[in-house]
PDB file of C-alpha atoms and ligand atoms in Angstrom:
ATOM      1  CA  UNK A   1     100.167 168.726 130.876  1.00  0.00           C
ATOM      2  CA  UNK A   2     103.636 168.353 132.260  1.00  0.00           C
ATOM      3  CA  UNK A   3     102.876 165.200 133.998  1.00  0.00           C
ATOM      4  CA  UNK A   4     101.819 163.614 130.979  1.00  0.00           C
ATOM      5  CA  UNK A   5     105.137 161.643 129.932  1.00  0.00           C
ATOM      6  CA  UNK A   6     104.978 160.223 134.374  1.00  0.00           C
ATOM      7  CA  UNK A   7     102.012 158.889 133.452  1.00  0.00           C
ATOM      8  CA  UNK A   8     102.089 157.199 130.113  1.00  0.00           C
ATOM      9  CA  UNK A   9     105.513 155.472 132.084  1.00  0.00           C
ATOM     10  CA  UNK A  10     103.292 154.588 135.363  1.00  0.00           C
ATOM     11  CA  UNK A  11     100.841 153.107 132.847  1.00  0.00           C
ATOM     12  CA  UNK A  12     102.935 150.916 131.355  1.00  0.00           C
ATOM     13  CA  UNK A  13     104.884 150.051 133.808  1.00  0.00           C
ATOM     14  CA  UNK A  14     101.843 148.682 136.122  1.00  0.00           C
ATOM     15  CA  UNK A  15     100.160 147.088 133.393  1.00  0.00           C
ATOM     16  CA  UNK A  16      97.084 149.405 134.123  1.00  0.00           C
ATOM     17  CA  UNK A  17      94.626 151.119 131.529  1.00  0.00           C
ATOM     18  CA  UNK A  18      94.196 154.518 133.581  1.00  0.00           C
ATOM     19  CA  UNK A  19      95.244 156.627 136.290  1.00  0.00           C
ATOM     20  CA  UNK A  20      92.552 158.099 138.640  1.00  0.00           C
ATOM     21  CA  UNK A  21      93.764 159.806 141.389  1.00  0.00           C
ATOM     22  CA  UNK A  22      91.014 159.792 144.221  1.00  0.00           C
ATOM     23  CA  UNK A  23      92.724 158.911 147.306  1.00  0.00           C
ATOM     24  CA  UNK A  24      95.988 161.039 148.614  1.00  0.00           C
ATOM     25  CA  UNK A  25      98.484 158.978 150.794  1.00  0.00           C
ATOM     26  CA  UNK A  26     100.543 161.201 152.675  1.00  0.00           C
ATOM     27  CA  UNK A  27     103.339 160.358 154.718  1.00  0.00           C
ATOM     28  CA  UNK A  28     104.355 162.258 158.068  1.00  0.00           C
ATOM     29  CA  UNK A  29     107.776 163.221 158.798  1.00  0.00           C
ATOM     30  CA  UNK A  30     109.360 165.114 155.848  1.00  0.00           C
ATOM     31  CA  UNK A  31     105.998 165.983 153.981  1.00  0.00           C
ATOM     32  CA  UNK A  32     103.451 167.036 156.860  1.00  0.00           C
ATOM     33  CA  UNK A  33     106.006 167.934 159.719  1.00  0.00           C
ATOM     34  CA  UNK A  34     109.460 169.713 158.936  1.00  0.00           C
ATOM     35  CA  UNK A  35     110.631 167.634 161.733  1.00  0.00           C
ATOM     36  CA  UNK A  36     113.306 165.314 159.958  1.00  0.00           C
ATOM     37  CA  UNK A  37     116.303 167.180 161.197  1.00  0.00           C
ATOM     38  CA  UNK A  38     114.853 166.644 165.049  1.00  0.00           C
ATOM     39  CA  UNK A  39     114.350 162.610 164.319  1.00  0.00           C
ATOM     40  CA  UNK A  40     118.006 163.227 163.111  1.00  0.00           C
ATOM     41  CA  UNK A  41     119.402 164.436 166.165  1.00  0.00           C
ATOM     42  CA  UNK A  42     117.769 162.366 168.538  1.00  0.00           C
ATOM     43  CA  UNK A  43     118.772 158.426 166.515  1.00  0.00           C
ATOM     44  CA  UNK A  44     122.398 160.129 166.208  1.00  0.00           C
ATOM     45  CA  UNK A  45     122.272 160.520 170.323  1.00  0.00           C
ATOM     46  CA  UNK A  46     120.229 157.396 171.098  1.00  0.00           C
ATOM     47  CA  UNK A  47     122.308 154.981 169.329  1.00  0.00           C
ATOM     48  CA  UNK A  48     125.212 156.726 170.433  1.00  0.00           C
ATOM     49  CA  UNK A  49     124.239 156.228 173.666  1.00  0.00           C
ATOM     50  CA  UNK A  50     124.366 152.497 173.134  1.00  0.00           C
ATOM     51  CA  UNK A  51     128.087 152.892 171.351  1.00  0.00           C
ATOM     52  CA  UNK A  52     126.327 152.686 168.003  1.00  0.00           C
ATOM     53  CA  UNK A  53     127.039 154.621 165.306  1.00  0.00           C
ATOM     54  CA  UNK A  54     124.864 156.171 163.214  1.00  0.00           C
ATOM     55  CA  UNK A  55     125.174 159.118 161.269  1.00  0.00           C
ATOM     56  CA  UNK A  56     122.737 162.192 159.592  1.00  0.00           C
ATOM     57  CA  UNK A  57     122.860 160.903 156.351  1.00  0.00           C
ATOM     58  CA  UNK A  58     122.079 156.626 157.946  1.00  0.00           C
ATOM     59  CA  UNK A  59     119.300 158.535 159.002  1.00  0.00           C
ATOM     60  CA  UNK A  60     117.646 160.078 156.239  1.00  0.00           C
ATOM     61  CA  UNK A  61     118.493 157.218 154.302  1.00  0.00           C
ATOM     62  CA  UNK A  62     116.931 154.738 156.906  1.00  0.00           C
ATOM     63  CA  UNK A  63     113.943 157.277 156.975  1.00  0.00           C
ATOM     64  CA  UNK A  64     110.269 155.136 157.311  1.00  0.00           C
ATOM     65  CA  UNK A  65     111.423 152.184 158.775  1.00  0.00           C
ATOM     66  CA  UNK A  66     109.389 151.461 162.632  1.00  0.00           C
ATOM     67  CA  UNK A  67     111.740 152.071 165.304  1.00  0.00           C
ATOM     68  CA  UNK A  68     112.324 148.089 165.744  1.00  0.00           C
ATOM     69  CA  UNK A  69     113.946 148.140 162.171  1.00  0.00           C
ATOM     70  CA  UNK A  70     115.812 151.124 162.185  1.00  0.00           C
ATOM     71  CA  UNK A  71     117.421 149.951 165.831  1.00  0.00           C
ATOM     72  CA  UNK A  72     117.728 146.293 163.830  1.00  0.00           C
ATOM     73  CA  UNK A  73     119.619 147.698 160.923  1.00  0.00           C
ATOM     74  CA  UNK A  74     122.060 150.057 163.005  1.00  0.00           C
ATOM     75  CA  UNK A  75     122.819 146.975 165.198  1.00  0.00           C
ATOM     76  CA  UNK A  76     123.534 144.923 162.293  1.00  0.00           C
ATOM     77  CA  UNK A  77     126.037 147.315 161.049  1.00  0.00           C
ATOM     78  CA  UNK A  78     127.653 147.660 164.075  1.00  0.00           C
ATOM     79  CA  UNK A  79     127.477 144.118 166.057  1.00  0.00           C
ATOM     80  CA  UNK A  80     126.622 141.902 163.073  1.00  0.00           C
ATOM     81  CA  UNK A  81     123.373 141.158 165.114  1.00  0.00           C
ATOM     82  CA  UNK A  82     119.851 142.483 165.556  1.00  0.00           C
ATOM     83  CA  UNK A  83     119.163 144.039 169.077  1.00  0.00           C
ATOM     84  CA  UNK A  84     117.022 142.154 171.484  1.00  0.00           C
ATOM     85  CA  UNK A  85     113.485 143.288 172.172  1.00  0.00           C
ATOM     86  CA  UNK A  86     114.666 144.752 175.524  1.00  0.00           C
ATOM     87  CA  UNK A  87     117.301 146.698 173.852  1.00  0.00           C
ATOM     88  CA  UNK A  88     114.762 147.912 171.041  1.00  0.00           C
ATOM     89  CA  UNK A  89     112.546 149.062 173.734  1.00  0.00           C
ATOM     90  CA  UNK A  90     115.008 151.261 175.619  1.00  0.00           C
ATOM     91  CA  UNK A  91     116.690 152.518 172.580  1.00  0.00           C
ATOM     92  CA  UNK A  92     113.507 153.560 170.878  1.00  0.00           C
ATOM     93  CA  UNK A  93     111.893 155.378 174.351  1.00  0.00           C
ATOM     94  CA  UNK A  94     115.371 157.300 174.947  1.00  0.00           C
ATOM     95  CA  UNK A  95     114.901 158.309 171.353  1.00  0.00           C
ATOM     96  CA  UNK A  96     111.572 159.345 171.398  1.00  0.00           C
ATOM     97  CA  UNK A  97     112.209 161.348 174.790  1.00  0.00           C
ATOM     98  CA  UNK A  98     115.114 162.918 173.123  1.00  0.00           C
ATOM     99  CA  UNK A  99     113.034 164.023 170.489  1.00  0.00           C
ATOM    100  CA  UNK A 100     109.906 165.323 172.421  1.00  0.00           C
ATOM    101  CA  UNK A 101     112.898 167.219 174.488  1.00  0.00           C
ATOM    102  CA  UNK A 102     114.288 168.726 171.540  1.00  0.00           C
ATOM    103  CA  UNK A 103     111.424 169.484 168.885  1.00  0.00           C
ATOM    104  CA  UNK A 104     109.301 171.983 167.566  1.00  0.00           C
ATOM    105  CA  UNK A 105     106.380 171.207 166.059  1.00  0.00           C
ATOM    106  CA  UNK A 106     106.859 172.715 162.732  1.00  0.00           C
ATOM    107  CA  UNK A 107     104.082 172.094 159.428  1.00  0.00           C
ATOM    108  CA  UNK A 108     105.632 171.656 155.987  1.00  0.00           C
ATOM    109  CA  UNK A 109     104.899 174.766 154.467  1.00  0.00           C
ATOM    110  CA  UNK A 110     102.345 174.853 152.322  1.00  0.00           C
ATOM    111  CA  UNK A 111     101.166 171.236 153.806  1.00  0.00           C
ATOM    112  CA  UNK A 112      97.828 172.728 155.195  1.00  0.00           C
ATOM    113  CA  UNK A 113      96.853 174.414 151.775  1.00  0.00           C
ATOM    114  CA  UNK A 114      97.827 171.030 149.844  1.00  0.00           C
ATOM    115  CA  UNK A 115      95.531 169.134 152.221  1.00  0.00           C
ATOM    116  CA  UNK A 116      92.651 171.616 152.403  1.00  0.00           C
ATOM    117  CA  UNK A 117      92.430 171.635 148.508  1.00  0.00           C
ATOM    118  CA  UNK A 118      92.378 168.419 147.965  1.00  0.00           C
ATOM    119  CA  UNK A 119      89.752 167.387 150.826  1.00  0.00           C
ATOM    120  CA  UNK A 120      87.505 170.371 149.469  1.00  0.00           C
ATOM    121  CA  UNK A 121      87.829 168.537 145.777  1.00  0.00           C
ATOM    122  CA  UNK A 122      86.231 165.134 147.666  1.00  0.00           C
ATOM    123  CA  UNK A 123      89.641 163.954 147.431  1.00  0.00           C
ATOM    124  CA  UNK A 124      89.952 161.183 150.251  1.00  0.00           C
ATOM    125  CA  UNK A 125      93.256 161.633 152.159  1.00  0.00           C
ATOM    126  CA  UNK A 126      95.197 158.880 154.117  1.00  0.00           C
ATOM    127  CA  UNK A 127      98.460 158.733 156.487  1.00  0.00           C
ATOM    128  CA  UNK A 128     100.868 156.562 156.326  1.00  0.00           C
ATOM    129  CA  UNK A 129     103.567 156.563 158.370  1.00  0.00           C
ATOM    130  CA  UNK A 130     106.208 154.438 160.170  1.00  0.00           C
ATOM    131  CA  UNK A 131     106.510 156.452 162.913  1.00  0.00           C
ATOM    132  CA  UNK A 132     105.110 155.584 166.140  1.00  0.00           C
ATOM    133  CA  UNK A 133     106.195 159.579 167.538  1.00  0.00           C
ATOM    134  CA  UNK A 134     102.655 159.786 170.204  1.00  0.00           C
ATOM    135  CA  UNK A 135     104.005 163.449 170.389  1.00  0.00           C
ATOM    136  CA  UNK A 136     103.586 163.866 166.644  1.00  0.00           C
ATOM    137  CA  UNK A 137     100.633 162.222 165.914  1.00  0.00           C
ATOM    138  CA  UNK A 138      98.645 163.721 168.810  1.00  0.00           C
ATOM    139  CA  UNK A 139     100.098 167.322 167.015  1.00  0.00           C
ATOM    140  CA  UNK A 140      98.027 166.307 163.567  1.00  0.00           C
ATOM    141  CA  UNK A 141      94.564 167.310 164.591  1.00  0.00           C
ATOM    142  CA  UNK A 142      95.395 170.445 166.142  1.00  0.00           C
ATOM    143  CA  UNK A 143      98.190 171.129 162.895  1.00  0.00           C
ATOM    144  CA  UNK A 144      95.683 169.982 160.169  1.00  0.00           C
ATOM    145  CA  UNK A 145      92.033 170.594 161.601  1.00  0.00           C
ATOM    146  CA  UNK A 146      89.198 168.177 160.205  1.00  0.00           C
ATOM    147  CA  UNK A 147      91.610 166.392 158.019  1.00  0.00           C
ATOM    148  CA  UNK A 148      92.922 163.013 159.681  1.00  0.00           C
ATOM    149  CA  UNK A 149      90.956 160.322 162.278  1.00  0.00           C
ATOM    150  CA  UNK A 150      91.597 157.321 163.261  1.00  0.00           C
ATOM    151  CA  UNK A 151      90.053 155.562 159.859  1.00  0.00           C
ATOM    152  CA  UNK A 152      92.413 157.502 157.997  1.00  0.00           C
ATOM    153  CA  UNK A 153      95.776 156.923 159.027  1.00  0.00           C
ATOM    154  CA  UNK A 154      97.928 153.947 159.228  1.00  0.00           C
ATOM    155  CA  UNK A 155     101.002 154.489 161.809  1.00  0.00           C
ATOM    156  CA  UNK A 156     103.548 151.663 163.327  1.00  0.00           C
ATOM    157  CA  UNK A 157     101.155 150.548 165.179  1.00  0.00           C
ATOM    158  CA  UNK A 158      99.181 149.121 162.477  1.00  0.00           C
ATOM    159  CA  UNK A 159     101.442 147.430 160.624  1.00  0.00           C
ATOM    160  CA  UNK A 160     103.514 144.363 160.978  1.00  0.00           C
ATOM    161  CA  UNK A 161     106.772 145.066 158.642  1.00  0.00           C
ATOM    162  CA  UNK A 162     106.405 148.945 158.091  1.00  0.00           C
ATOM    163  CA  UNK A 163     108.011 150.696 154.591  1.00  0.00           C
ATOM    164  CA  UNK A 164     109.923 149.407 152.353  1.00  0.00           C
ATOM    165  CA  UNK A 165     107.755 146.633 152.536  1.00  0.00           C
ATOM    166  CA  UNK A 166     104.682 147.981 150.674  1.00  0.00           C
ATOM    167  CA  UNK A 167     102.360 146.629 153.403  1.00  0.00           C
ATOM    168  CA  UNK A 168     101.586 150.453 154.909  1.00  0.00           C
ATOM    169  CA  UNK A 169     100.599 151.224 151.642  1.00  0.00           C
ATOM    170  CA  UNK A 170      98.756 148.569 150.509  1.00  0.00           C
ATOM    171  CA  UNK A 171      96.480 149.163 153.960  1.00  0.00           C
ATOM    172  CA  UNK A 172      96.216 152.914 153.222  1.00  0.00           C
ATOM    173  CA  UNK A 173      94.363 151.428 149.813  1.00  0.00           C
ATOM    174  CA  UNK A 174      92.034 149.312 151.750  1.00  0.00           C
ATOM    175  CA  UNK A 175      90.838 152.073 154.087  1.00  0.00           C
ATOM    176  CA  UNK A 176      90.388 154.219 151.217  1.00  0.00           C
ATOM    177  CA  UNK A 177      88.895 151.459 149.427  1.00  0.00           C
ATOM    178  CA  UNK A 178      90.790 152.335 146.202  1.00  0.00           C
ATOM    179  CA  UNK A 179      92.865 150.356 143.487  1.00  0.00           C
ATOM    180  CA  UNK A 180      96.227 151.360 143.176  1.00  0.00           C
ATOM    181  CA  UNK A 181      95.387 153.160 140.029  1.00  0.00           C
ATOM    182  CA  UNK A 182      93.525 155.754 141.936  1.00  0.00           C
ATOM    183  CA  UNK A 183      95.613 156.483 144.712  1.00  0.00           C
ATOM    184  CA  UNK A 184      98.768 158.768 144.758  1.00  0.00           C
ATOM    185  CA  UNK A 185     101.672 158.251 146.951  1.00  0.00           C
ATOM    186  CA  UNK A 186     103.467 161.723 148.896  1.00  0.00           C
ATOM    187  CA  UNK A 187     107.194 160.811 150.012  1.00  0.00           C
ATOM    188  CA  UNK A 188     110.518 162.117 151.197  1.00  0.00           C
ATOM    189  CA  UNK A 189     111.907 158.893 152.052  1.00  0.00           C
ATOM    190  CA  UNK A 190     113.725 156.520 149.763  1.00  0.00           C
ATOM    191  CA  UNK A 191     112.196 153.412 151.217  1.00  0.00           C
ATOM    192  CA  UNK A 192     108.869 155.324 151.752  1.00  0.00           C
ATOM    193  CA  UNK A 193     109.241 155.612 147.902  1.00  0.00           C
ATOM    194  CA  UNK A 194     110.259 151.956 147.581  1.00  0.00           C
ATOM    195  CA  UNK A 195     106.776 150.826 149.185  1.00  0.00           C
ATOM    196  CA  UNK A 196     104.502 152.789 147.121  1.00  0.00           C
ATOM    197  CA  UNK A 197     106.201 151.771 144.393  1.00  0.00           C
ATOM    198  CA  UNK A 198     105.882 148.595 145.329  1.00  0.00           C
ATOM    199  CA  UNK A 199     102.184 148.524 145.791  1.00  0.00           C
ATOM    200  CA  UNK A 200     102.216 150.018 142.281  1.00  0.00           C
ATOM    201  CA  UNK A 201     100.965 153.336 143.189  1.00  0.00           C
ATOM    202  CA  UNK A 202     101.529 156.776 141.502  1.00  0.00           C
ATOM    203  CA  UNK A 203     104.622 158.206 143.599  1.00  0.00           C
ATOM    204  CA  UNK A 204     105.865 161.185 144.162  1.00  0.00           C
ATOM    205  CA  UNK A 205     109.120 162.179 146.523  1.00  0.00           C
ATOM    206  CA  UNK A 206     109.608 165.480 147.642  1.00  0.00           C
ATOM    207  CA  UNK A 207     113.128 166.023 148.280  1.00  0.00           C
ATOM    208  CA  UNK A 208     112.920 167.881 151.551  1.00  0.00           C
ATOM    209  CA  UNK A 209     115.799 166.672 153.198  1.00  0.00           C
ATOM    210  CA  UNK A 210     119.548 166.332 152.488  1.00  0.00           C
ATOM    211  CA  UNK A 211     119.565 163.338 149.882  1.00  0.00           C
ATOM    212  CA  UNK A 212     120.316 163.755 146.169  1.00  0.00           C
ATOM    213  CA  UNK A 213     117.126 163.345 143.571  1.00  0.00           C
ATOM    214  CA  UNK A 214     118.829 160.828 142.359  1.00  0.00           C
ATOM    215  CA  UNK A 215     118.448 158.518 145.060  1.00  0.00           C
ATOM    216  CA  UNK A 216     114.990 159.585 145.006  1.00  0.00           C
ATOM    217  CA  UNK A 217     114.798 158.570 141.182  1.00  0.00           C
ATOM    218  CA  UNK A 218     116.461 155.801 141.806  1.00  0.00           C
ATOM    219  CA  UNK A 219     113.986 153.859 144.115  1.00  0.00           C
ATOM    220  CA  UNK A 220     111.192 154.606 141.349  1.00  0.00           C
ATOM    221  CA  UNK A 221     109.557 157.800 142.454  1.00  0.00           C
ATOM    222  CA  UNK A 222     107.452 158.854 138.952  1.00  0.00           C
ATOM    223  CA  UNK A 223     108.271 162.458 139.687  1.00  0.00           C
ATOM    224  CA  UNK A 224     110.774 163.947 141.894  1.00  0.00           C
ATOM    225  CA  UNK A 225     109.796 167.722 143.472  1.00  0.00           C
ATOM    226  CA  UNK A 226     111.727 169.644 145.846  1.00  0.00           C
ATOM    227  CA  UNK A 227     108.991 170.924 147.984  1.00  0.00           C
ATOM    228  CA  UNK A 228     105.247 170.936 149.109  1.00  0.00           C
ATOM    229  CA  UNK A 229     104.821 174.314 147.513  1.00  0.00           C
ATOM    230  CA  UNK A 230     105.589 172.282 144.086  1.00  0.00           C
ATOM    231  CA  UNK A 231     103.449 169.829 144.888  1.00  0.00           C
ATOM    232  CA  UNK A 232     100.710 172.380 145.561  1.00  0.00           C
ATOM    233  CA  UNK A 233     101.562 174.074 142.424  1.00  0.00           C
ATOM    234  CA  UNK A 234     100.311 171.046 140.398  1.00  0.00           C
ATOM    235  CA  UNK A 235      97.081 169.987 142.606  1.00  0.00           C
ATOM    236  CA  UNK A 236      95.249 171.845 139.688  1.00  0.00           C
ATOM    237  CA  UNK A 237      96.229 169.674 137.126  1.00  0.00           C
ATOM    238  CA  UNK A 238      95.792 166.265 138.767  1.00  0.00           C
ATOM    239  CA  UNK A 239      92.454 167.493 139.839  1.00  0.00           C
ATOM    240  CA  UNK A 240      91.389 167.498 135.772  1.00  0.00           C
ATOM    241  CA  UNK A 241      92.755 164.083 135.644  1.00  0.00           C
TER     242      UNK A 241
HETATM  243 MG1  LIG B 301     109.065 160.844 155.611  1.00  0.00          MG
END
């Protein structure tokens, strides 16, 4: 198996004797909704709207942070200070408006298949994202029928520091009720990557959006793909595992 080598480095690396994948952590934006160049758009406006700056690339690079630290870490930048909870607030809402006024609702492709094999295999399946997007969210039930509820996701409003802290991750695990070993991490981001790594769990980053792999590589992803229909292309042999 082509995976092989990933593993035997996970394995080391964590200290553990196997890997058992039985518990899928899935992020949102950039893995279950094509909707990273919308979230894009609308930062790049919000913030400008503030006289912030903050690029396409800032973006994708910032990707998985809540909206408090993304608004934090632009301010920073800029001002040399973090934003006050009033300016958080406004900045986040005009964002999210922005986006609802601009985006489709577009699935990954091959995002439903990936999920419907997986939960037919017994596979348990978690969210975890740092978005707090209602308009998303509310689109994952209708997207991806019988798949997510509200015992299997873990959103912003969940979590108290968000990604890159592993925290998101670690309380995917718990609601699974699986070790690390068992679970496998699905990312775009490079700080989503940086939390699963952190919480020691299997990652993979699908480069979806306009970063190099190696940035991917770089925060520790075990294996780097460049799309959901990869991903889906190996479901068979992590099901023998
Ligand atoms: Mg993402």
């Amino acid at each position: 198996m082509e995976m092989q080598s990933n593993i035997q480095e996970y394995l080391k690396k964590t200290g553990f004797k196997e890997f058992s994948p039985k518990a899928f952590l899935f992020d949102m934006d950039g893995v279950l909704f094509d909707s990273m160049p919308f979230h894009a758009i609308a930062w790049k406006q919000a913030l400008a709207n503030v006289g912030v700056q903050f690029d396409e690339y800032t973006v994708y690079m910032n990707e998985g942070r809540t909206g408090k630290s993304t608004v934090n870490e632009a301010f920073e930048k800029q001002y040399n200070r973090t934003a006050t909870d009033e300016e958080i607030q406004n900045i986040y809402n005009d964002k999210a408006a922005i986006f609802c006024s601009i985006a489709e609702t577009r699935p990954m492709p091959f995002a439903k298949e990936v999920l419907n094999l997986l939960h037919a295999n017994g596979k348990k399946i978690v969210l975890v994202t740092g978005s707090g997007q209602k308009s998303l969210l509310s689109k994952l039930n209708e997207t991806y029928p019988g798949i997510f509820n509200n015992e299997n996701m873990v959103t912003s409003f969940d979590v108290k520091y968000g990604k890159p802290h592993p925290e998101p991750y670690l309380m995917a695990l718990q609601k699974a009720n699986v070790k690390p070993n068992e679970a496998v991490v699905v990312e775009n981001a490079p700080l989503g990557v940086r939390a699963g790594v952190a919480a020691n769990i299997f990652t993979f980053a699908l480069n979806t959006g306009i970063l190099q792999d190696e940035i991917l590589a770089n925060e520790g992803a075990n294996i780097v793909l460049p799309s959901m229909q990869a991903f889906h292309e190996i479901i068979p042999d992590l099901l023998q595992i």
